[in-house]
Coordinates of C-alpha atoms in Angstrom, one line a residue:
X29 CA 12.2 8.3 -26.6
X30 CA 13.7 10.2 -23.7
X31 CA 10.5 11.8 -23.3
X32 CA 8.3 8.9 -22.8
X33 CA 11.0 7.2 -20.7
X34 CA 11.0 10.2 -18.3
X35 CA 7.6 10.1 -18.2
X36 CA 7.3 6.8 -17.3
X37 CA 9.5 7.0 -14.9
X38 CA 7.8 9.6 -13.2
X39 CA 4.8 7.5 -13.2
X40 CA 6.5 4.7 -11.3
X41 CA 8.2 7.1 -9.0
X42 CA 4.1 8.0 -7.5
X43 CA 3.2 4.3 -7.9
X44 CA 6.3 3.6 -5.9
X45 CA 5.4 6.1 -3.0
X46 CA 2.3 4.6 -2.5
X47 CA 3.9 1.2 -2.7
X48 CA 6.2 2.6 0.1
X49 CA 3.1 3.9 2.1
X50 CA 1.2 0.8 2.1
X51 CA 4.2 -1.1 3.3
X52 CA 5.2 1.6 6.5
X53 CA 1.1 1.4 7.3
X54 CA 1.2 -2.6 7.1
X55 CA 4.4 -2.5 9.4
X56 CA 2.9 0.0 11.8
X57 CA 0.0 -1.6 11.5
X58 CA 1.6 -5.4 12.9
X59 CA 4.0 -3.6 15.7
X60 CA 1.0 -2.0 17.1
X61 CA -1.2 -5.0 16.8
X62 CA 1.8 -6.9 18.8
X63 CA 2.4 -3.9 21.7
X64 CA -1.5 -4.1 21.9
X65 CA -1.7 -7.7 22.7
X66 CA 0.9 -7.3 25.2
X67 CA -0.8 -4.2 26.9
X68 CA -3.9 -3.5 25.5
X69 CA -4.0 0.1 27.6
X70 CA -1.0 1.6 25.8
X71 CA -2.4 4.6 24.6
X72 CA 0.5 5.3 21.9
X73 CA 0.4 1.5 20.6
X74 CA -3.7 2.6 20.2
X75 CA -2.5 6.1 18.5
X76 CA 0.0 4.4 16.0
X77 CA -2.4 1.6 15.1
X78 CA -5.2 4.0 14.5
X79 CA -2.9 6.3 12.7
X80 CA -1.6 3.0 10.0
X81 CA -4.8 1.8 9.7
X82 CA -6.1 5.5 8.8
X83 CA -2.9 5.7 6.5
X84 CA -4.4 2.1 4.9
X85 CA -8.1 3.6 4.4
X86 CA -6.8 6.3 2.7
X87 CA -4.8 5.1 -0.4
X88 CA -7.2 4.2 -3.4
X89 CA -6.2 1.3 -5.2
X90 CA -8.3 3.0 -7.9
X91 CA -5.3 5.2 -8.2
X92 CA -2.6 2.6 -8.2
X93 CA -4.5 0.9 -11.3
X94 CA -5.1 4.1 -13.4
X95 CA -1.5 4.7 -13.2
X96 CA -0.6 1.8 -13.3
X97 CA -2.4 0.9 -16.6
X98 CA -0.6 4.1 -17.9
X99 CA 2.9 2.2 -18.0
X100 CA 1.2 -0.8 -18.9
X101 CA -0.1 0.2 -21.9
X102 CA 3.9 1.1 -23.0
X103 CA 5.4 -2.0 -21.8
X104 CA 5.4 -5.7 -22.6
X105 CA 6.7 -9.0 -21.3
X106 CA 8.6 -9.8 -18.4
X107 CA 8.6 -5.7 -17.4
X108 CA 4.8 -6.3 -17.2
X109 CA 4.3 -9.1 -15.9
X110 CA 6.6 -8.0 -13.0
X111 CA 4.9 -5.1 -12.2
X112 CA 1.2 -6.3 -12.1
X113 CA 2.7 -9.1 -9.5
X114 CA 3.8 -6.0 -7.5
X115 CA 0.8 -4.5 -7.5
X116 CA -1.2 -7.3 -6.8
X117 CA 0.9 -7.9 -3.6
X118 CA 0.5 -5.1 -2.8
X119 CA -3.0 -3.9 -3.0
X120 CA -3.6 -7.7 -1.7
X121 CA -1.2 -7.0 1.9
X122 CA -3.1 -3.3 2.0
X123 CA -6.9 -5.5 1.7
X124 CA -5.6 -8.1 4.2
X125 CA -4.2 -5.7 6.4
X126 CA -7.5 -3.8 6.9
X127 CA -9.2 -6.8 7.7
X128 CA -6.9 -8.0 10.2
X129 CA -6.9 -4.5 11.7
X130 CA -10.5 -4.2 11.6
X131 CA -11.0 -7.7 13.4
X132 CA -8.6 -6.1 15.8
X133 CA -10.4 -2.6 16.6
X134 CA -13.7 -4.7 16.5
X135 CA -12.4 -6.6 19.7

């Protein structure tokens, strides 16, 4: 039992970091968006949005679901429930984020 606990564990730990890099992206993402609409020359406002959005592009969601469905697969109920709402939010603020940026840069 301590196996397969550790091992999930260690699954969510990587889901988590990705988790963590979609949300410091989106955030860079929205304070750069915001400098830029005040000065729209600010070359380091254009560097940090460029660098989120880049950040954004990167992470597959492909990935996220493949591990995901890993601790899936040993969990039930609530547990489950909970953690397909995460990822959903997620992977759904990471699309929407995109977008917006991509409007943005289009501009």
């Amino acid at each position: 039992m301590a196996m397969w606990a550790d091992s999930v564990k260690f699954v969510k730990d990587i889901i988590d970091t990705k988790y963590h890099k979609i949300d410091a992206a989106v955030a860079e993402i929205t304070e750069s968006m915001d400098a830029l609409e005040k000065d729209p020359g600010c070359s380091k406002s254009r560097e940090h949005f460029s660098f989120g959005l880049r950040t954004l592009e990167l992470i597959q969601t492909e990935d996220i679901n493949i591990l995901l469905d890993t601790i899936l697969s040993e969990v039930n109920g609530k547990v489950k429930e909970g953690l397909e709402n995460e990822a959903k939010e997620k992977i759904t603020s990471r699309d929407k984020t995109i977008e917006k940026a991509n409007q943005v840069r289009s501009q």
